[in-house]
Coordinates of N, CA and C in Angstrom, one line a residue:
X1182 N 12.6 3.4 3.6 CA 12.4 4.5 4.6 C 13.5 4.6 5.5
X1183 N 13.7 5.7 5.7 CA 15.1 6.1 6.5 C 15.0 6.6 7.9
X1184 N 15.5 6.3 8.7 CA 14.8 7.0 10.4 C 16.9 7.4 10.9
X1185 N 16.8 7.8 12.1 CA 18.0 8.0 12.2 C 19.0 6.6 12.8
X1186 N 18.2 5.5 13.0 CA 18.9 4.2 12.8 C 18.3 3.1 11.7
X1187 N 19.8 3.2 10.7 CA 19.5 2.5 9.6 C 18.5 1.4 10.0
X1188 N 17.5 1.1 9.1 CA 16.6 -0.4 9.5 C 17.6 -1.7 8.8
X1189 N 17.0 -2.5 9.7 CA 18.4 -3.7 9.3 C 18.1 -4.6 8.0
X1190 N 16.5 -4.4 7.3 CA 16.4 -4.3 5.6 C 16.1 -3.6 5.3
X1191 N 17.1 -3.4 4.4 CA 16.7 -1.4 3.8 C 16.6 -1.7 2.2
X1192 N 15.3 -0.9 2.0 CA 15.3 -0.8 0.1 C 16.4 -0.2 -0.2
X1193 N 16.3 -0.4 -1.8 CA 17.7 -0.2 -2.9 C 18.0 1.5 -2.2
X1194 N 17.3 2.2 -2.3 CA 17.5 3.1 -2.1 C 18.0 3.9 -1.0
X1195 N 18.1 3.1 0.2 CA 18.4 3.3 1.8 C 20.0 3.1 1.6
X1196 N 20.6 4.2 2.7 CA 21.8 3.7 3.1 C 22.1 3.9 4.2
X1197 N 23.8 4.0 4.8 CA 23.6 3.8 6.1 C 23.8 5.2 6.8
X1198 N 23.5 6.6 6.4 CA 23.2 7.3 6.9 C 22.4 8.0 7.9
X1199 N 23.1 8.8 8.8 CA 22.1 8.8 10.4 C 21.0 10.2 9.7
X1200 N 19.6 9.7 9.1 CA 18.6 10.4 9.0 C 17.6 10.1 9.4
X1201 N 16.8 11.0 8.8 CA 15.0 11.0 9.0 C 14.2 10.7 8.0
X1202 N 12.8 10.5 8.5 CA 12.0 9.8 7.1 C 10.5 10.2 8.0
X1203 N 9.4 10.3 6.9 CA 8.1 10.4 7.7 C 7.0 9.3 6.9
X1204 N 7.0 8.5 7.4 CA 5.9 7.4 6.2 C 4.0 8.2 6.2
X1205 N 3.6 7.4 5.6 CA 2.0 8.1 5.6 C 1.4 7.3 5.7
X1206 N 0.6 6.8 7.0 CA -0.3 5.8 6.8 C -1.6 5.7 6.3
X1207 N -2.0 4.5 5.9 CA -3.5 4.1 5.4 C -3.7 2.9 6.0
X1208 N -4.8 2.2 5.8 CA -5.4 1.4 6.9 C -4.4 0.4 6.8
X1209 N -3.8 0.3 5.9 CA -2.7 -0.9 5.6 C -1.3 -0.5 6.9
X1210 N -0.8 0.4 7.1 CA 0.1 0.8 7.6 C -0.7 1.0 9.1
X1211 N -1.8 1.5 8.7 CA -2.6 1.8 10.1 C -3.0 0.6 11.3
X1212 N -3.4 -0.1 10.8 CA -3.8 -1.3 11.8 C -5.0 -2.5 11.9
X1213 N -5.0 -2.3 10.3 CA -6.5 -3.7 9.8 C -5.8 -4.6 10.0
X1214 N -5.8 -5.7 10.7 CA -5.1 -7.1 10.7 C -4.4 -7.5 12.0
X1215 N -3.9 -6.0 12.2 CA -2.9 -6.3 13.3 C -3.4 -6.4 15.0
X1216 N -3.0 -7.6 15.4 CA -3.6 -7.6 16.5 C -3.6 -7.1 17.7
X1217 N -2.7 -5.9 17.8 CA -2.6 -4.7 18.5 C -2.0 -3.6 18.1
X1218 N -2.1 -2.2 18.4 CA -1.0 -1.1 18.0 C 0.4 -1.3 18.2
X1219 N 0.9 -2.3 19.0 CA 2.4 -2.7 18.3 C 3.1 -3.6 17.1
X1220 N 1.9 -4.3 16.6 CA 2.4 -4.9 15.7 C 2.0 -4.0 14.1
X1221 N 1.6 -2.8 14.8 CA 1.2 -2.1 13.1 C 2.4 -1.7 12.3
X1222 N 2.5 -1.2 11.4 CA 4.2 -0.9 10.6 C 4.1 0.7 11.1
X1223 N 3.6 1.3 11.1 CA 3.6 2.7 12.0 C 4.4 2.2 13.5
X1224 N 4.1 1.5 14.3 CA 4.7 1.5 15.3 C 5.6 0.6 15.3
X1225 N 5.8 -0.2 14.6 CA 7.1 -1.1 14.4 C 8.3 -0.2 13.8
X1226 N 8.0 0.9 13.0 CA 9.2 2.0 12.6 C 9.3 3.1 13.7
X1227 N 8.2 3.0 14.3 CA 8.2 4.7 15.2 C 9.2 4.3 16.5
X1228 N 8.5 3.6 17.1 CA 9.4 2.4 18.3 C 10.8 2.5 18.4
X1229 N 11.3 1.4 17.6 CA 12.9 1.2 17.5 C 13.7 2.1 16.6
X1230 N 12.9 3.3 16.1 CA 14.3 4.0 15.0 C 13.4 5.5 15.3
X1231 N 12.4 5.6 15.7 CA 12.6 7.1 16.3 C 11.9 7.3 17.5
X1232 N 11.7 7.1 18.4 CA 11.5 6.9 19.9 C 11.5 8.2 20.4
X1233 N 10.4 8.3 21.2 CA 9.8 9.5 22.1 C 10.1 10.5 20.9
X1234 N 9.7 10.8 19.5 CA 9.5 12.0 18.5 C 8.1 11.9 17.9
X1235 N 7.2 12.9 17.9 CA 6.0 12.9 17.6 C 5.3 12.7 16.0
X1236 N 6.1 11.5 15.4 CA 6.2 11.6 14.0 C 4.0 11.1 13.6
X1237 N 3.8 10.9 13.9 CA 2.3 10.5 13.8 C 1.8 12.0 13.8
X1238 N 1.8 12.9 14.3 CA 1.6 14.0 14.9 C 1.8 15.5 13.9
X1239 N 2.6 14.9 12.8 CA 3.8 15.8 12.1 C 2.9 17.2 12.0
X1240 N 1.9 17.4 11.7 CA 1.5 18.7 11.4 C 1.5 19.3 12.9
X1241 N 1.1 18.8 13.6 CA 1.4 19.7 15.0 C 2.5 19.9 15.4
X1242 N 3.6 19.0 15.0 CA 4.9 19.1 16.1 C 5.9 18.9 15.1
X1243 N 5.8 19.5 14.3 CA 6.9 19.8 12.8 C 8.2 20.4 13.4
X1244 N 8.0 21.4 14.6 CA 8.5 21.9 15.2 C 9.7 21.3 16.2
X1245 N 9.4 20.3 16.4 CA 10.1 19.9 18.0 C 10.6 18.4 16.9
X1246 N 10.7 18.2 15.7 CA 11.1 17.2 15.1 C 12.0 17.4 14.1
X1247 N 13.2 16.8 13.7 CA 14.2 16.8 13.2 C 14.1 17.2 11.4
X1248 N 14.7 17.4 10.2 CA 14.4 17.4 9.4 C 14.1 16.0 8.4
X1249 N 13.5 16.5 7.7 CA 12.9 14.7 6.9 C 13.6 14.9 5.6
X1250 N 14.0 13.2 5.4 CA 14.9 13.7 3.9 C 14.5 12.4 3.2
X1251 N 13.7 11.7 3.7 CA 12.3 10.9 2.7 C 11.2 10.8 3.4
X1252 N 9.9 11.0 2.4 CA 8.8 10.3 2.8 C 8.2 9.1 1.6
X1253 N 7.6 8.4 2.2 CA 7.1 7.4 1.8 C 5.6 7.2 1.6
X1254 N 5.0 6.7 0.4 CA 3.6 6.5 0.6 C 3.5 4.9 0.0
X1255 N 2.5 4.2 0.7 CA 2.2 2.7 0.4 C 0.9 2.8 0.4
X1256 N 0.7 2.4 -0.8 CA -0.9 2.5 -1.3 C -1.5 1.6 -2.5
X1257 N -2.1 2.2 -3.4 CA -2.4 1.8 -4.7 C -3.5 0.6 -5.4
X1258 N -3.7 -0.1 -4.1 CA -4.9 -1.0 -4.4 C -6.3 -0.6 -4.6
X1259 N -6.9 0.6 -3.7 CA -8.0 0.7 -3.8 C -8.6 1.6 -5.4
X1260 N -8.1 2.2 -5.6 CA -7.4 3.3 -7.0 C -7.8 1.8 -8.2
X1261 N -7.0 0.7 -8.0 CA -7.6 -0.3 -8.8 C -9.1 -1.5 -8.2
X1262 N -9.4 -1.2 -7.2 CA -10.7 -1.7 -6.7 C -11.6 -1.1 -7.0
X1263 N -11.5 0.5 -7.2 CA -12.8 1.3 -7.5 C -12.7 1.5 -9.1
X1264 N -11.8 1.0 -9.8 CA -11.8 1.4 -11.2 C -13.2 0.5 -12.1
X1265 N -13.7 -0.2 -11.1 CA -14.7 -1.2 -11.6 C -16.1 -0.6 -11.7
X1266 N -16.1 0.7 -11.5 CA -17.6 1.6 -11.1 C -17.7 2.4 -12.6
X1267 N -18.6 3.0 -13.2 CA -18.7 3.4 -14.5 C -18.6 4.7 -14.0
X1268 N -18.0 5.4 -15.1 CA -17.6 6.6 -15.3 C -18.2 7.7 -14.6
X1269 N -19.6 7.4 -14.5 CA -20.2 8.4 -13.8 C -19.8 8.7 -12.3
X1270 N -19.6 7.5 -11.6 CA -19.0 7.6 -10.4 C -17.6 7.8 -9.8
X1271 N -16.4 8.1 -11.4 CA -15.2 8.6 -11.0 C -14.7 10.1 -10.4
X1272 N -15.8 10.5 -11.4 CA -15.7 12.1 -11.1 C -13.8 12.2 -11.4
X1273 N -14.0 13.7 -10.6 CA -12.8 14.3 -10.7 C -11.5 13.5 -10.3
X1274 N -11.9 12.5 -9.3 CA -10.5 12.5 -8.7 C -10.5 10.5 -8.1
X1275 N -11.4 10.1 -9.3 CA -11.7 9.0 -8.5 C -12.5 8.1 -8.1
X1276 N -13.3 7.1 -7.9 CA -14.6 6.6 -7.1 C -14.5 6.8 -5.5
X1277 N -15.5 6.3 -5.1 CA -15.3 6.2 -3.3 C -16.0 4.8 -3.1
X1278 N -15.9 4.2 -1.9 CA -16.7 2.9 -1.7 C -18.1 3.3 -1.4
X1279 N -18.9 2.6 -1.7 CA -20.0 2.6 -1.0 C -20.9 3.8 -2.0
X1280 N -20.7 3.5 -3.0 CA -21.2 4.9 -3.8 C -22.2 4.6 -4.8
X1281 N -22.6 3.5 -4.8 CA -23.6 2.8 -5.5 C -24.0 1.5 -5.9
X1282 N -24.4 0.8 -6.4 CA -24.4 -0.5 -6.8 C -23.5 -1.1 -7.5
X1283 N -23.1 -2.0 -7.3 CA -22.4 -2.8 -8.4 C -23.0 -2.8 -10.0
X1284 N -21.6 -2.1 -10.7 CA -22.4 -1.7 -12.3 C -22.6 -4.1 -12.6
X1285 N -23.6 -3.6 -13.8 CA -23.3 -5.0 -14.7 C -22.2 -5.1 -15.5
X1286 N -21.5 -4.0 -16.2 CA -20.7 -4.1 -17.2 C -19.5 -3.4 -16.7
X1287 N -18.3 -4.5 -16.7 CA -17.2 -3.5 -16.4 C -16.0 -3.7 -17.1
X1288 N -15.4 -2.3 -16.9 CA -13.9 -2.4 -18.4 C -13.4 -3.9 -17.8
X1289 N -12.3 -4.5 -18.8 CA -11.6 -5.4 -18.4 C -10.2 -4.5 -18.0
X1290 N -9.3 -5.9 -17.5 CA -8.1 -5.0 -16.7 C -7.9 -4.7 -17.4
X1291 N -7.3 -4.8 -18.2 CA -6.2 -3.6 -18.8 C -6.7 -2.2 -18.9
X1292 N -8.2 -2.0 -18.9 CA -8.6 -0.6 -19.1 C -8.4 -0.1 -17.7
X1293 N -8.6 -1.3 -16.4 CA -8.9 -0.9 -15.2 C -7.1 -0.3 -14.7
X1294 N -6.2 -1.2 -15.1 CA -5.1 -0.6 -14.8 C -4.4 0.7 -15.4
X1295 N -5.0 0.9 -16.7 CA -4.7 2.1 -17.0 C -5.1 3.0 -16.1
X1296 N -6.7 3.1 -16.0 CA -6.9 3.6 -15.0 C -7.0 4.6 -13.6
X1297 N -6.2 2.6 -12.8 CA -6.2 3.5 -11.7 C -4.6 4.0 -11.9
X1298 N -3.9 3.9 -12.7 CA -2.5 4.2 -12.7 C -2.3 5.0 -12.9
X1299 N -3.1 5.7 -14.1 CA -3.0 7.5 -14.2 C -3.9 8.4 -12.8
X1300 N -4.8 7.4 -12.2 CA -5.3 8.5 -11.2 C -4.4 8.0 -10.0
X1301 N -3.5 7.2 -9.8 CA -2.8 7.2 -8.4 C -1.5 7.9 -8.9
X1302 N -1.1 8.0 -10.3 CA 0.4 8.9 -10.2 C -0.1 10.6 -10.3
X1303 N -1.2 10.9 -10.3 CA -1.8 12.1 -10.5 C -1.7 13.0 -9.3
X1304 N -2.2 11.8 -8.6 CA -2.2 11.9 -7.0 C -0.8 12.2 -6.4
X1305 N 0.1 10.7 -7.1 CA 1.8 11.4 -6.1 C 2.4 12.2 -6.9
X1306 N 1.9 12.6 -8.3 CA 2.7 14.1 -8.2 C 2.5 15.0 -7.8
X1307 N 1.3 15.4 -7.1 CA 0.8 15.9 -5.7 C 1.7 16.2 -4.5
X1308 N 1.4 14.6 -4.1 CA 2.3 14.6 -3.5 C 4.0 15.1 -2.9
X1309 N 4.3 14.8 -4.5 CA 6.3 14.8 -4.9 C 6.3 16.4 -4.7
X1310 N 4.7 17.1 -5.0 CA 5.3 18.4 -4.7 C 5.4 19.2 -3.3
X1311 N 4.3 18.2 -2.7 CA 4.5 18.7 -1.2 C 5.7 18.3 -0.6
X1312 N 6.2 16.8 -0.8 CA 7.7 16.3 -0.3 C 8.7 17.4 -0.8
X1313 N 8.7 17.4 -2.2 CA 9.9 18.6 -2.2 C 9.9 20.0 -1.6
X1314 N 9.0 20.6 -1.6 CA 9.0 21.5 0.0 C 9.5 21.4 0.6
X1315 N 9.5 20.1 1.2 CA 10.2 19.7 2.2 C 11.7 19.7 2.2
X1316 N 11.9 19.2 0.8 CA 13.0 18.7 0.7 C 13.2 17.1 1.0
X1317 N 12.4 16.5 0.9 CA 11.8 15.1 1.4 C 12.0 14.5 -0.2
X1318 N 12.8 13.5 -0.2 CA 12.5 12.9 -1.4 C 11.6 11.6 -1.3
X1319 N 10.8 11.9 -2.4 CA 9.5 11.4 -2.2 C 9.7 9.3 -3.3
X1320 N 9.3 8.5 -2.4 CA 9.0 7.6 -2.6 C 8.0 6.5 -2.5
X1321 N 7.0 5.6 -3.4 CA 5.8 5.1 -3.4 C 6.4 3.4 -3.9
X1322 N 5.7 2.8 -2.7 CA 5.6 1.7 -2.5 C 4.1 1.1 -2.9
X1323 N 4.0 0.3 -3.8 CA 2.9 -0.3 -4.1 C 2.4 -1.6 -2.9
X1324 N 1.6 -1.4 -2.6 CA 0.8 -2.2 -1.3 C 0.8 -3.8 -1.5
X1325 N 1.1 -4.8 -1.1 CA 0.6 -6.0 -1.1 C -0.5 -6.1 -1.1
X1326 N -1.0 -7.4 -2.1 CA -2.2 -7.4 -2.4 C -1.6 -9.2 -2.7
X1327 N -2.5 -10.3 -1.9 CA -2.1 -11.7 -1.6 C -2.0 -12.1 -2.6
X1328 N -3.0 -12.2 -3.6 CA -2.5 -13.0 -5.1 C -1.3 -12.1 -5.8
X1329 N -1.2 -11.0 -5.9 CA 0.3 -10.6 -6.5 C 1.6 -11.0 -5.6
X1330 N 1.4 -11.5 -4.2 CA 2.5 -12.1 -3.9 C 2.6 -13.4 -3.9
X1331 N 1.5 -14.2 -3.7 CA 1.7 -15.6 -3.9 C 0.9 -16.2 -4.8
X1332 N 1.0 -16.7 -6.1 CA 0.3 -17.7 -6.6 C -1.0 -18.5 -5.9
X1333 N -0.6 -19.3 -4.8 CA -1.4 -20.0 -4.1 C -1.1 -19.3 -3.0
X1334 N -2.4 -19.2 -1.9 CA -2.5 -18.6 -0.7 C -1.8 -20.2 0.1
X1335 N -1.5 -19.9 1.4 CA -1.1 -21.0 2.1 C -2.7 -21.5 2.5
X1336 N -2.8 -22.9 3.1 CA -3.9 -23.5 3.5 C -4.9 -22.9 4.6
X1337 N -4.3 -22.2 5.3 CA -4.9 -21.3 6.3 C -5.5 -20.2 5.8
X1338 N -4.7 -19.8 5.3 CA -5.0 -18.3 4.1 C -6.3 -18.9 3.3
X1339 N -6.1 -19.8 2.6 CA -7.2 -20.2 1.7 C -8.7 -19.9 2.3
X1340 N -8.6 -20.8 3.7 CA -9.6 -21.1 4.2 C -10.4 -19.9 4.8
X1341 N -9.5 -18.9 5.3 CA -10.1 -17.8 5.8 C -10.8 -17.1 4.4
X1342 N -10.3 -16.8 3.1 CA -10.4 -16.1 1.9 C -11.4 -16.6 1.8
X1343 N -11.7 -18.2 1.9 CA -13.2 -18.4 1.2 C -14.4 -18.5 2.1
X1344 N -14.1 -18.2 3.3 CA -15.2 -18.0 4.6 C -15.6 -16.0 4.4
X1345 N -14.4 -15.5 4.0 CA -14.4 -14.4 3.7 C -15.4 -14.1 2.7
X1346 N -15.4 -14.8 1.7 CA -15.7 -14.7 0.6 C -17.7 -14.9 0.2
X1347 N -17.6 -15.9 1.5 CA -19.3 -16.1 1.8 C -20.2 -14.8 2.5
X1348 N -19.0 -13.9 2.9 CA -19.9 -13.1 3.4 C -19.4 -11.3 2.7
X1349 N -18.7 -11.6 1.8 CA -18.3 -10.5 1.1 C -18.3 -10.6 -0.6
X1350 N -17.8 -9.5 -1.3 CA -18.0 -10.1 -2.7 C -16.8 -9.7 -3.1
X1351 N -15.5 -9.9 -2.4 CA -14.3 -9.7 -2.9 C -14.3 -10.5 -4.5
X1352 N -14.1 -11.7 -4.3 CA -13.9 -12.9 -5.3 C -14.8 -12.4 -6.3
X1353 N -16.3 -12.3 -6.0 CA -17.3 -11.9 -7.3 C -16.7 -10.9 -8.0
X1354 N -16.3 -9.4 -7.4 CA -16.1 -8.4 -8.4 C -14.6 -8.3 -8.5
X1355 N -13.3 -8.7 -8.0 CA -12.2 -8.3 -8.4 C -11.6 -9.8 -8.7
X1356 N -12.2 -10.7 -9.1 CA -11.2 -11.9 -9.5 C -10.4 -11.3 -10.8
X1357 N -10.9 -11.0 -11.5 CA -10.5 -10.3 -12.7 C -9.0 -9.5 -12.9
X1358 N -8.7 -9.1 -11.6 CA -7.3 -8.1 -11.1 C -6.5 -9.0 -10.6
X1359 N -7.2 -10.2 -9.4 CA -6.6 -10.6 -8.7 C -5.5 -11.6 -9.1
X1360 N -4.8 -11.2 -10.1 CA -4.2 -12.1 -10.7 C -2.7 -11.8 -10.8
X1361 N -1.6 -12.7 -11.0 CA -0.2 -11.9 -11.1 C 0.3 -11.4 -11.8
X1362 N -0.6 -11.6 -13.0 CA -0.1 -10.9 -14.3 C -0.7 -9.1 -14.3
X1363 N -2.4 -9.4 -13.9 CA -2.6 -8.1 -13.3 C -1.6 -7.1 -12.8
X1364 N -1.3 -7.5 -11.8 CA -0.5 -7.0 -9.9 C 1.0 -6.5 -11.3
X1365 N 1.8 -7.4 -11.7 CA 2.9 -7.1 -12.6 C 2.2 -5.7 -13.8
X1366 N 1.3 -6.3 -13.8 CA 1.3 -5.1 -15.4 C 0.8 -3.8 -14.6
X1367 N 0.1 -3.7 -13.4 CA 0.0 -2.6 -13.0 C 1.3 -2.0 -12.5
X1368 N 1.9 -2.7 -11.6 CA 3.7 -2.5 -10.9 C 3.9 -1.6 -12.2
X1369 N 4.0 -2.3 -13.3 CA 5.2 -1.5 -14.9 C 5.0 -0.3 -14.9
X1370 N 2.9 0.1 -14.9 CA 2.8 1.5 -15.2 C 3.3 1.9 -14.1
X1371 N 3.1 2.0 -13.1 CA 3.5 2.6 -11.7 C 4.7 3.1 -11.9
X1372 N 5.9 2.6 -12.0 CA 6.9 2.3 -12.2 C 7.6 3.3 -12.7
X1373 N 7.3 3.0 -14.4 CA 7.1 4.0 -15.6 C 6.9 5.2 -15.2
X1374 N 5.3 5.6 -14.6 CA 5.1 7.2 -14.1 C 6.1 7.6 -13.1
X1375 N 6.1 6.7 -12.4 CA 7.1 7.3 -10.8 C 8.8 7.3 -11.5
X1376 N 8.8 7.1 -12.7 CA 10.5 7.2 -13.3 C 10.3 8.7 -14.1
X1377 N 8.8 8.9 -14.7 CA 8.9 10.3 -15.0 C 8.6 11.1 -14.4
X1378 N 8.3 10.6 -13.1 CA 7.9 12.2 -11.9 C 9.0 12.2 -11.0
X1379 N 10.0 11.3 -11.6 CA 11.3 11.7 -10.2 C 11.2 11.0 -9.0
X1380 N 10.2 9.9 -9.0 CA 9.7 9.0 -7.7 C 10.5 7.8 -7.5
X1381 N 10.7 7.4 -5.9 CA 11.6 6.5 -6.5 C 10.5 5.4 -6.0
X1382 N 10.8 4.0 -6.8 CA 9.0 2.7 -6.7 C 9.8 1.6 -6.0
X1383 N 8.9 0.9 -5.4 CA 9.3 -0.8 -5.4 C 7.8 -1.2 -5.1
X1384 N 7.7 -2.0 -5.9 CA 6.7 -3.2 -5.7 C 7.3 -4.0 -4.5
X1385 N 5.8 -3.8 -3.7 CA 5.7 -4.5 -2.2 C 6.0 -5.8 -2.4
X1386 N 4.9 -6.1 -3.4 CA 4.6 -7.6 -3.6 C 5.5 -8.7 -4.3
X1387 N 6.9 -8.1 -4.9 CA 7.4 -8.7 -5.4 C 8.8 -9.0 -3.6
X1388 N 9.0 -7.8 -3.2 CA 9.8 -7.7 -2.1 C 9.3 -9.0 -0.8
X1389 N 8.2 -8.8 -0.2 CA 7.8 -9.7 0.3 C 7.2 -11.1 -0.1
X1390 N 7.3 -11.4 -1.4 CA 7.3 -12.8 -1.9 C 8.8 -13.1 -1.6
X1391 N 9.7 -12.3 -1.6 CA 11.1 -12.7 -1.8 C 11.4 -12.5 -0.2
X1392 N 10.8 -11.9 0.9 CA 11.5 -11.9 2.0 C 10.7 -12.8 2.6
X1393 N 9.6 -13.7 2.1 CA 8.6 -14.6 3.5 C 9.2 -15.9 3.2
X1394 N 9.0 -16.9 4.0 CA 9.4 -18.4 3.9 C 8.1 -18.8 2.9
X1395 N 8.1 -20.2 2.9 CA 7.1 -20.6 2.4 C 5.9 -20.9 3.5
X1396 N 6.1 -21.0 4.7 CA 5.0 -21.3 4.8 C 4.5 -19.9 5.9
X1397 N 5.2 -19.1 5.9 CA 5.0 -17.7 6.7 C 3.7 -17.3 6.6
X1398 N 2.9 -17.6 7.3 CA 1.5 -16.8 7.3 C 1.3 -15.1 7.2
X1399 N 0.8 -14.7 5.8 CA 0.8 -13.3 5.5 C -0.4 -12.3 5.7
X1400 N -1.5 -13.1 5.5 CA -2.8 -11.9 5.2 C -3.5 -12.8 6.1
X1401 N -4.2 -11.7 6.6 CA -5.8 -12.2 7.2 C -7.3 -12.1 6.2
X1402 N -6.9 -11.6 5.0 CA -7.4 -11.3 3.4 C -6.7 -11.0 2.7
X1403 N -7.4 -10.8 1.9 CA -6.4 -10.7 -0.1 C -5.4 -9.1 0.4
X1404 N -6.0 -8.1 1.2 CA -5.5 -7.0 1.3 C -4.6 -6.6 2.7
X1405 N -5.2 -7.2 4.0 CA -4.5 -7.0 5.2 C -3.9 -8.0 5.7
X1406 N -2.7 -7.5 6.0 CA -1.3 -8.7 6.6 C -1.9 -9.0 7.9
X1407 N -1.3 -10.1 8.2 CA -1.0 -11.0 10.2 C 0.5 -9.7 10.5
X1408 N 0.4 -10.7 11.6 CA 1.3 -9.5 12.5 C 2.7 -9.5 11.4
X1409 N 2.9 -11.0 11.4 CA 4.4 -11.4 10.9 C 4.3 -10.7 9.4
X1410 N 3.4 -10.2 8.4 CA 3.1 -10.2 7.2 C 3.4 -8.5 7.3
X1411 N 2.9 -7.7 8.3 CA 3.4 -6.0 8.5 C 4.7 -6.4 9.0
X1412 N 5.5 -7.4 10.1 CA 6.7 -7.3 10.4 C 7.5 -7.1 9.2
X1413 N 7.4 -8.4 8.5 CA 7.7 -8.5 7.4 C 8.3 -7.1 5.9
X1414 N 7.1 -7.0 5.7 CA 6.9 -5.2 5.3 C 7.4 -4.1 5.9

């Protein structure tokens, strides 16, 4: 993502040109984990690289803001969380949470990744067509998700995931994904589509395995970072 001061780690694709960029948040960018609105990735980009400009705001104040020459979307987990629901509940565009019971019988991954990979690139070539309007070249980051970046959670991590786990059914219904070979085979298709829609990709999860120390505390769950874990990102 590009603002008009280069960020001081920039994807392959960043350089050091004085521009603009508009990200898109989801609860991930938005503020699950984070222990106030300054530690979210929305205001960790909005803050230091574009200051007093209404970028949160964009549909109202398109106007009084500079031109955009990328946007960015970080997403793609839940697209493979709901692929676990039977067909009836995909409908046109998808499942939603909360939309019925837990089926008994579900595809295995590989069907789940197909999947959600054809309904999340469906979606950003949607997208790529609203960015090019813009003129915005359009880019999709695949979301961290704790077991595709680390093998083993740190000991902290663990402990919270399985207190988590007593009172949720993450572990019951996605152990099956939660895996790195998963996280990698889904990244490929991603990848693949976003090379034939003109998108440019990076896997979160490979990036931030490679930018945390080892013992850098990342998630407060399998899906939402600590402060240092959005810094990080």
């Amino acid at each position: 993502m590009r603002f008009r001061t280069p960020l001081s780690v920039a994807p392959p694709w960043a350089s050091t040109a004085s521009t603009s960029a508009c990200p898109r948040p989801s609860r991930v960018i938005d503020f699950v984990g984070a222990t106030g609105d300054a530690a979210t990735i929305t205001e960790r980009l909005w803050n230091p690289h574009a200051p007093r400009l209404p970028w949160p705001l964009f549909t109202l104040f398109q106007h009084e803001l500079p031109p955009i020459e990328d946007t960015m979307l970080l997403s793609g987990v839940n697209n493979l969380v709901l692929s676990r629901l039977p067909e009836e509940k995909q409908g046109r565009h998808g499942a939603f949470f909360d939309c019925g019971p837990a089926p008994d019988i579900v595809p295995p991954p590989d069907r789940r990744v197909e999947h959600a990979a054809e309904l999340t690139l469906r979606h950003l070539g949607v997208w790529g067509l609203l960015a090019n309007a813009l003129v915005a070249r359009p880019a999709f980051v695949l979301q961290p998700l704790a077991p595709w970046v680390r093998e083993d959670p740190l000991p902290r991590e663990k402990l919270l995931f399985e207190e988590l786990d007593e009172v949720s059914n993450f572990r019951r219904f996605h152990s099956d994904i939660s895996t790195m070979e998963v996280g990698r085979a889904y990244a490929d298709r991603l990848a693949a589509g976003c090379a034939r829609l003109g998108v440019r990709f990076l896997d979160m999860n490979v990036a931030l395995a490679e930018a945390a120390g080892p013992e850098d505390w990342l998630f407060i769950d399998r899906v939402h970072c600590t402060d240092l874990g959005y810094d990080l990102v």
